[in-house]
Amino acid sequence: MHHPSPADSHPPLLVLSPAGLSLTARAALVAHPALTHATFATDLAAVRGRLNAAPATPVLLVHGTDSSETLTAIATLISAAPSTAIVLMIEPSAVELELAALERGAAECLSRTSLDAGQLPRVVARACARCRGGRGASPTADASDAPALDQFFAHDSSSRELADTIPVLLWVDDANHELIYQNQAADDFTGRTVADNYGRNWFADVHPEDVAGLEACYAHTIAQPAPYQHTHRLRRADGTYRRVLEIGIPRFLENNQLGGFLGVDVDITELMETSTRLQDAEERYQSLIAALQEGVTLHEAERGLVYANEAAQRILGLTLDQLMGRSLIDPRWSIVRADGSPFPAEELPAAVTLRTGQPFEGVPMGVHRPDGSMRWLTVSTQPLRHPGQPAPYAVVVSFADVTTERSSLLALRTSEQRYRTFIEQSSEGIWRYEFTEPVPIALPVQDQIRAWAVHSYLAECNTAMARMYGYDRPEEITGSRVSDLLSLDDPANQAFLSAFIRAGYRLTDVESHEHDRHNQPRIFLNNLVGQIENGALVRIWGTQRDITTQKQLEDETRQARRMETAGRLAGGIAHDFNNLLTVILGTSDILLQDPATHLTAREDVEEIKRAATRAASLTRQLLAFSRRQVLQPRIIDLDSLVEGVERMLQRLIGEDVVLVTHHHAGLWRIQADPGQLEQVLLNLCVNARDAMPTGGRLTISTGNVDFAGAESGSESVMPRGEYVGMTVEDSGSGMSAEVMQHIFEPFYTTKEPGKGTGLGLATVYGIVKQSDGFIFADSTPGEGSRFRIFFPRVEGTPETAEPFLVAPAAPRAVGTILLVEDEESVRRLARRVLESTGYRVLEATQGHEALAIAEQSAGTVDLVITDIVMPGMSGQELTLRLRERHPNLRILYVSGYTDDAILQHGTLLPDTAFLHKPFSPGLLTAKVREMLLR
């Protein structure tokens, strides 16, 4: 036989779930075993229609996301069907909503976690029992129960014991509010029994401020009989007041007169205090979240986004309605990584946190807003878990809008990159020195400089500076101290650093003498500024430019100017001096060849000739260093030239000096005057011998050099190309840096007076330069000296000099010679010699006279002998004008001084020859015969 359950006494349960409830949550309700026979609805109006047809239908109201919407639904349902029983299903933590719902007429509140097939029917039955005969029932329905209740409690001890075990205040009073019954809990609370309260209105225990509200509640429930709820303060036995929730119904007698009330009071003091604290905390939390400039959103696993503060809405460009319910993997999110690549939804920090419980902090990402703009965010996540549950049920996502900061940072990085590029591309060295200990500026100057040597270090520099010191990368030189690169003992550097300090730690365009990693000297032009903090120097910034090559070029230029000045002086002297020497030597030869010259006179003439010869040698050296001599270059093999003079050099340097030569197989060819190169070797070896008075080693080596150019060093003045090199190196005493600065200067010598003219190396320098070559010297005191010479490579076959054959006495010469010489004594000597040989001589003192003579003697002049330097018209101009009429005319230039411009940089024109003054009569006649035989 079926025994009806409490649930069978009312129609089937009606479930009202809000439209905003997620599909997942709604599906879970429909499938729940406890709601198998329930009817589901989402529309409040539809539920009201059902209640109009069946007012006693119990309603299970499922709370959604909006508390005010839920409370409004309760009031609407009660208004439509006062007798219906409403059970509210809420979260366990929604204490405040539970109280508000009970106050507005909900019969029961049921936790989501308590929804099971056994408990739900009991809860619904209890709710229906509370509402039966309440809302909308006739007053007489409950009035008849009051005497029965009193009688029942009077004669049924078990029921009274049951009532006394209930932990709430259960009471019954009469129309005068005098208690006629209260349970044990009420006795304990008030400290008085019913007997103690005889003749006493129990309103005396209600807080005076709450009496009026309670009386108004009573009056309302009497006028419209229905169960009531009211909260007020009730005094307990110790005199303190406790807040209670009172639920009761009026009792009416058979004559419809009020018989009193039946009520239950629940002590909700702690609950209200907790609720108040929670509400205060919630308000503070909401105010704090609302005031944040960071966006904050809350995402639940089932319902998606359920909260977003105003900052989040502003940053994302979406309203709360547009955001509500969005899942973390909603395709409408358009999110990119920091590099601009798409951010997969399943890899988003919030999605990972909700899936794994792993929090994230400061993850950069960009989000596209609906208006098309991009906002850059740094995102942090924090999982939320129920107690005892490892998996999070929600995730809090906070994010800061760093778009402006990112733009500024990108602009800063771009600017810094441009700055770095500028620094790296700069040809000037840029650097920063720091100090491990700040250097007080109150210290004396020398103490500050010494402190720099100890506490300074190179913190950073660009590539250009590193290369100035011979390094490839800045990392190889950073960390160096000032004293590692700059010699603090150098007086020039001392002056430089002292000037920097005295100028207030700021200096421009000042030179420093330093050295690179290969210990090669470097000269830099510096601009630097120091940073002072708290009376101490903490760092120095600066730029520097390598002017080593520039200084070398300046030295070269100064040397060239000195040589030019000396050369002009020497050339002028040599011109006049050689004219005199020509006459002296020529006359001496004539006297020595004359048999009539007495023996004693012959010895005097020979002495005169020897002195004149030495003077001629001196003038040749003067012309050599000043590059005023006439070269007769030809293609030669340098190795062959060295081999040709090797025996002579060995005799010259002596037996105590070992001569070593290194030849290069396949040596390239050069073009130079072999006689002048022999002079170069001779002078260098003589100097080397003098530097090794006790013996040593002299090495001569040759080689091919494919020169790729040099950015610094002495070779930087030499163009790229192919050269033939010759090195002369000795193991002698060496030279100091001071001496090295002057070695190529004329008349500069370190030898004792009378031991040297100071023209040896000057002559070498002049010959090399006039031959388009380069010469570099290296020397260290006590370690010997090295001279390196480079000549440009040329193509061709070496030319051998034709041997000079002295012809036997020939018949008297025949031919007409035009002799042009402005110096009378030289002209007279030359005419005397030539006529004595048999030549016809036409004599002119200057160019215009020579042109006139040539015109008158058209076709009869076989050779023109002319001085080069003459007043009015030079020898070259004269010959050019003569050749306009007679292109094949032979020319013999005679001079004791030439200018590069006259003979086309020291080389002769076709069908021309040169005879250097002073010359002997025999040399003159031999040269003339050679020219006429061509």
JSON list of N, CA and C in Angstrom, two decimals, residues 794-835:
[
{"chain": "A", "resi": 794, "resn": "VAL", "atom": "N", "xyz": [107.28, 47.73, -61.01]},
{"chain": "A", "resi": 794, "resn": "VAL", "atom": "CA", "xyz": [107.07, 48.05, -62.43]},
{"chain": "A", "resi": 794, "resn": "VAL", "atom": "C", "xyz": [107.24, 46.76, -63.23]},
{"chain": "A", "resi": 795, "resn": "GLU", "atom": "N", "xyz": [106.68, 46.78, -64.43]},
{"chain": "A", "resi": 795, "resn": "GLU", "atom": "CA", "xyz": [106.83, 45.64, -65.34]},
{"chain": "A", "resi": 795, "resn": "GLU", "atom": "C", "xyz": [107.94, 45.94, -66.35]},
{"chain": "A", "resi": 796, "resn": "GLY", "atom": "N", "xyz": [108.61, 44.90, -66.78]},
{"chain": "A", "resi": 796, "resn": "GLY", "atom": "CA", "xyz": [109.66, 45.08, -67.78]},
{"chain": "A", "resi": 796, "resn": "GLY", "atom": "C", "xyz": [110.88, 44.24, -67.49]},
{"chain": "A", "resi": 797, "resn": "THR", "atom": "N", "xyz": [111.80, 44.28, -68.42]},
{"chain": "A", "resi": 797, "resn": "THR", "atom": "CA", "xyz": [113.04, 43.52, -68.30]},
{"chain": "A", "resi": 797, "resn": "THR", "atom": "C", "xyz": [114.16, 44.44, -67.82]},
{"chain": "A", "resi": 798, "resn": "PRO", "atom": "N", "xyz": [114.94, 43.98, -66.85]},
{"chain": "A", "resi": 798, "resn": "PRO", "atom": "CA", "xyz": [116.02, 44.84, -66.33]},
{"chain": "A", "resi": 798, "resn": "PRO", "atom": "C", "xyz": [116.93, 45.32, -67.45]},
{"chain": "A", "resi": 799, "resn": "GLU", "atom": "N", "xyz": [117.32, 46.58, -67.36]},
{"chain": "A", "resi": 799, "resn": "GLU", "atom": "CA", "xyz": [118.21, 47.19, -68.35]},
{"chain": "A", "resi": 799, "resn": "GLU", "atom": "C", "xyz": [119.63, 47.21, -67.80]},
{"chain": "A", "resi": 800, "resn": "THR", "atom": "N", "xyz": [120.56, 46.74, -68.61]},
{"chain": "A", "resi": 800, "resn": "THR", "atom": "CA", "xyz": [121.96, 46.76, -68.18]},
{"chain": "A", "resi": 800, "resn": "THR", "atom": "C", "xyz": [122.64, 47.99, -68.78]},
{"chain": "A", "resi": 801, "resn": "ALA", "atom": "N", "xyz": [123.49, 48.59, -68.01]},
{"chain": "A", "resi": 801, "resn": "ALA", "atom": "CA", "xyz": [124.20, 49.79, -68.48]},
{"chain": "A", "resi": 801, "resn": "ALA", "atom": "C", "xyz": [125.25, 49.39, -69.52]},
{"chain": "A", "resi": 802, "resn": "GLU", "atom": "N", "xyz": [125.27, 50.13, -70.59]},
{"chain": "A", "resi": 802, "resn": "GLU", "atom": "CA", "xyz": [126.27, 49.85, -71.62]},
{"chain": "A", "resi": 802, "resn": "GLU", "atom": "C", "xyz": [127.65, 50.23, -71.11]},
{"chain": "A", "resi": 803, "resn": "PRO", "atom": "N", "xyz": [128.57, 49.33, -71.26]},
{"chain": "A", "resi": 803, "resn": "PRO", "atom": "CA", "xyz": [129.92, 49.66, -70.76]},
{"chain": "A", "resi": 803, "resn": "PRO", "atom": "C", "xyz": [130.51, 50.81, -71.55]},
{"chain": "A", "resi": 804, "resn": "PHE", "atom": "N", "xyz": [131.20, 51.66, -70.85]},
{"chain": "A", "resi": 804, "resn": "PHE", "atom": "CA", "xyz": [131.84, 52.82, -71.50]},
{"chain": "A", "resi": 804, "resn": "PHE", "atom": "C", "xyz": [133.18, 52.38, -72.08]},
{"chain": "A", "resi": 805, "resn": "LEU", "atom": "N", "xyz": [133.20, 52.44, -73.37]},
{"chain": "A", "resi": 805, "resn": "LEU", "atom": "CA", "xyz": [134.43, 52.03, -74.05]},
{"chain": "A", "resi": 805, "resn": "LEU", "atom": "C", "xyz": [135.26, 53.26, -74.38]},
{"chain": "A", "resi": 806, "resn": "VAL", "atom": "N", "xyz": [136.46, 53.28, -73.90]},
{"chain": "A", "resi": 806, "resn": "VAL", "atom": "CA", "xyz": [137.36, 54.39, -74.20]},
{"chain": "A", "resi": 806, "resn": "VAL", "atom": "C", "xyz": [137.98, 54.14, -75.58]},
{"chain": "A", "resi": 807, "resn": "ALA", "atom": "N", "xyz": [137.56, 54.93, -76.50]},
{"chain": "A", "resi": 807, "resn": "ALA", "atom": "CA", "xyz": [138.06, 54.74, -77.87]},
{"chain": "A", "resi": 807, "resn": "ALA", "atom": "C", "xyz": [139.51, 55.17, -77.96]},
{"chain": "A", "resi": 808, "resn": "PRO", "atom": "N", "xyz": [140.25, 54.53, -78.81]},
{"chain": "A", "resi": 808, "resn": "PRO", "atom": "CA", "xyz": [141.65, 54.95, -79.00]},
{"chain": "A", "resi": 808, "resn": "PRO", "atom": "C", "xyz": [141.69, 56.34, -79.61]},
{"chain": "A", "resi": 809, "resn": "ALA", "atom": "N", "xyz": [142.83, 56.91, -79.55]},
{"chain": "A", "resi": 809, "resn": "ALA", "atom": "CA", "xyz": [142.99, 58.27, -80.09]},
{"chain": "A", "resi": 809, "resn": "ALA", "atom": "C", "xyz": [142.47, 58.31, -81.50]},
{"chain": "A", "resi": 810, "resn": "ALA", "atom": "N", "xyz": [141.52, 59.15, -81.72]},
{"chain": "A", "resi": 810, "resn": "ALA", "atom": "CA", "xyz": [140.86, 59.23, -83.01]},
{"chain": "A", "resi": 810, "resn": "ALA", "atom": "C", "xyz": [141.31, 60.48, -83.72]},
{"chain": "A", "resi": 811, "resn": "PRO", "atom": "N", "xyz": [141.08, 60.53, -85.05]},
{"chain": "A", "resi": 811, "resn": "PRO", "atom": "CA", "xyz": [141.39, 61.77, -85.75]},
{"chain": "A", "resi": 811, "resn": "PRO", "atom": "C", "xyz": [140.59, 62.91, -85.17]},
{"chain": "A", "resi": 812, "resn": "ARG", "atom": "N", "xyz": [141.02, 64.06, -85.47]},
{"chain": "A", "resi": 812, "resn": "ARG", "atom": "CA", "xyz": [140.36, 65.22, -84.86]},
{"chain": "A", "resi": 812, "resn": "ARG", "atom": "C", "xyz": [138.87, 65.19, -85.18]},
{"chain": "A", "resi": 813, "resn": "ALA", "atom": "N", "xyz": [138.08, 65.56, -84.15]},
{"chain": "A", "resi": 813, "resn": "ALA", "atom": "CA", "xyz": [136.62, 65.53, -84.26]},
{"chain": "A", "resi": 813, "resn": "ALA", "atom": "C", "xyz": [136.16, 66.58, -85.25]},
{"chain": "A", "resi": 814, "resn": "VAL", "atom": "N", "xyz": [134.98, 66.27, -85.83]},
{"chain": "A", "resi": 814, "resn": "VAL", "atom": "CA", "xyz": [134.38, 67.20, -86.80]},
{"chain": "A", "resi": 814, "resn": "VAL", "atom": "C", "xyz": [132.95, 67.46, -86.37]},
{"chain": "A", "resi": 815, "resn": "GLY", "atom": "N", "xyz": [132.52, 68.66, -86.40]},
{"chain": "A", "resi": 815, "resn": "GLY", "atom": "CA", "xyz": [131.15, 68.99, -86.06]},
{"chain": "A", "resi": 815, "resn": "GLY", "atom": "C", "xyz": [131.05, 70.39, -85.51]},
{"chain": "A", "resi": 816, "resn": "THR", "atom": "N", "xyz": [129.80, 70.92, -85.54]},
{"chain": "A", "resi": 816, "resn": "THR", "atom": "CA", "xyz": [129.56, 72.27, -85.03]},
{"chain": "A", "resi": 816, "resn": "THR", "atom": "C", "xyz": [128.73, 72.17, -83.76]},
{"chain": "A", "resi": 817, "resn": "ILE", "atom": "N", "xyz": [129.20, 72.83, -82.74]},
{"chain": "A", "resi": 817, "resn": "ILE", "atom": "CA", "xyz": [128.53, 72.79, -81.43]},
{"chain": "A", "resi": 817, "resn": "ILE", "atom": "C", "xyz": [128.13, 74.21, -81.04]},
{"chain": "A", "resi": 818, "resn": "LEU", "atom": "N", "xyz": [126.81, 74.33, -80.64]},
{"chain": "A", "resi": 818, "resn": "LEU", "atom": "CA", "xyz": [126.35, 75.61, -80.09]},
{"chain": "A", "resi": 818, "resn": "LEU", "atom": "C", "xyz": [126.47, 75.54, -78.58]},
{"chain": "A", "resi": 819, "resn": "LEU", "atom": "N", "xyz": [127.37, 76.33, -78.00]},
{"chain": "A", "resi": 819, "resn": "LEU", "atom": "CA", "xyz": [127.64, 76.33, -76.57]},
{"chain": "A", "resi": 819, "resn": "LEU", "atom": "C", "xyz": [126.94, 77.54, -75.95]},
{"chain": "A", "resi": 820, "resn": "VAL", "atom": "N", "xyz": [125.99, 77.26, -74.99]},
{"chain": "A", "resi": 820, "resn": "VAL", "atom": "CA", "xyz": [125.23, 78.34, -74.34]},
{"chain": "A", "resi": 820, "resn": "VAL", "atom": "C", "xyz": [125.52, 78.27, -72.85]},
{"chain": "A", "resi": 821, "resn": "GLU", "atom": "N", "xyz": [126.21, 79.27, -72.29]},
{"chain": "A", "resi": 821, "resn": "GLU", "atom": "CA", "xyz": [126.61, 79.27, -70.88]},
{"chain": "A", "resi": 821, "resn": "GLU", "atom": "C", "xyz": [126.72, 80.73, -70.42]},
{"chain": "A", "resi": 822, "resn": "ASP", "atom": "N", "xyz": [126.02, 81.06, -69.32]},
{"chain": "A", "resi": 822, "resn": "ASP", "atom": "CA", "xyz": [126.04, 82.45, -68.85]},
{"chain": "A", "resi": 822, "resn": "ASP", "atom": "C", "xyz": [127.27, 82.73, -68.00]},
{"chain": "A", "resi": 823, "resn": "GLU", "atom": "N", "xyz": [127.93, 81.69, -67.47]},
{"chain": "A", "resi": 823, "resn": "GLU", "atom": "CA", "xyz": [129.13, 81.89, -66.65]},
{"chain": "A", "resi": 823, "resn": "GLU", "atom": "C", "xyz": [130.34, 81.91, -67.59]},
{"chain": "A", "resi": 824, "resn": "GLU", "atom": "N", "xyz": [131.02, 83.05, -67.66]},
{"chain": "A", "resi": 824, "resn": "GLU", "atom": "CA", "xyz": [132.09, 83.25, -68.63]},
{"chain": "A", "resi": 824, "resn": "GLU", "atom": "C", "xyz": [133.23, 82.27, -68.43]},
{"chain": "A", "resi": 825, "resn": "SER", "atom": "N", "xyz": [133.65, 82.05, -67.20]},
{"chain": "A", "resi": 825, "resn": "SER", "atom": "CA", "xyz": [134.81, 81.18, -66.96]},
{"chain": "A", "resi": 825, "resn": "SER", "atom": "C", "xyz": [134.53, 79.76, -67.40]},
{"chain": "A", "resi": 826, "resn": "VAL", "atom": "N", "xyz": [133.29, 79.27, -67.15]},
{"chain": "A", "resi": 826, "resn": "VAL", "atom": "CA", "xyz": [132.92, 77.92, -67.56]},
{"chain": "A", "resi": 826, "resn": "VAL", "atom": "C", "xyz": [132.83, 77.86, -69.08]},
{"chain": "A", "resi": 827, "resn": "ARG", "atom": "N", "xyz": [132.24, 78.89, -69.68]},
{"chain": "A", "resi": 827, "resn": "ARG", "atom": "CA", "xyz": [132.11, 78.92, -71.15]},
{"chain": "A", "resi": 827, "resn": "ARG", "atom": "C", "xyz": [133.48, 78.92, -71.82]},
{"chain": "A", "resi": 828, "resn": "ARG", "atom": "N", "xyz": [134.38, 79.70, -71.27]},
{"chain": "A", "resi": 828, "resn": "ARG", "atom": "CA", "xyz": [135.73, 79.81, -71.84]},
{"chain": "A", "resi": 828, "resn": "ARG", "atom": "C", "xyz": [136.44, 78.47, -71.75]},
{"chain": "A", "resi": 829, "resn": "LEU", "atom": "N", "xyz": [136.31, 77.77, -70.59]},
{"chain": "A", "resi": 829, "resn": "LEU", "atom": "CA", "xyz": [136.94, 76.48, -70.41]},
{"chain": "A", "resi": 829, "resn": "LEU", "atom": "C", "xyz": [136.39, 75.45, -71.39]},
{"chain": "A", "resi": 830, "resn": "ALA", "atom": "N", "xyz": [135.05, 75.40, -71.48]},
{"chain": "A", "resi": 830, "resn": "ALA", "atom": "CA", "xyz": [134.43, 74.42, -72.36]},
{"chain": "A", "resi": 830, "resn": "ALA", "atom": "C", "xyz": [134.82, 74.65, -73.81]},
{"chain": "A", "resi": 831, "resn": "ARG", "atom": "N", "xyz": [134.84, 75.92, -74.24]},
{"chain": "A", "resi": 831, "resn": "ARG", "atom": "CA", "xyz": [135.22, 76.21, -75.63]},
{"chain": "A", "resi": 831, "resn": "ARG", "atom": "C", "xyz": [136.66, 75.78, -75.89]},
{"chain": "A", "resi": 832, "resn": "ARG", "atom": "N", "xyz": [137.51, 76.07, -74.93]},
{"chain": "A", "resi": 832, "resn": "ARG", "atom": "CA", "xyz": [138.94, 75.71, -75.08]},
{"chain": "A", "resi": 832, "resn": "ARG", "atom": "C", "xyz": [139.10, 74.21, -75.26]},
{"chain": "A", "resi": 833, "resn": "VAL", "atom": "N", "xyz": [138.37, 73.42, -74.43]},
{"chain": "A", "resi": 833, "resn": "VAL", "atom": "CA", "xyz": [138.47, 71.97, -74.50]},
{"chain": "A", "resi": 833, "resn": "VAL", "atom": "C", "xyz": [137.91, 71.45, -75.81]},
{"chain": "A", "resi": 834, "resn": "LEU", "atom": "N", "xyz": [136.74, 71.93, -76.20]},
{"chain": "A", "resi": 834, "resn": "LEU", "atom": "CA", "xyz": [136.09, 71.43, -77.41]},
{"chain": "A", "resi": 834, "resn": "LEU", "atom": "C", "xyz": [136.87, 71.79, -78.67]},
{"chain": "A", "resi": 835, "resn": "GLU", "atom": "N", "xyz": [137.35, 73.04, -78.72]},
{"chain": "A", "resi": 835, "resn": "GLU", "atom": "CA", "xyz": [138.11, 73.45, -79.91]},
{"chain": "A", "resi": 835, "resn": "GLU", "atom": "C", "xyz": [139.43, 72.70, -80.00]}
]
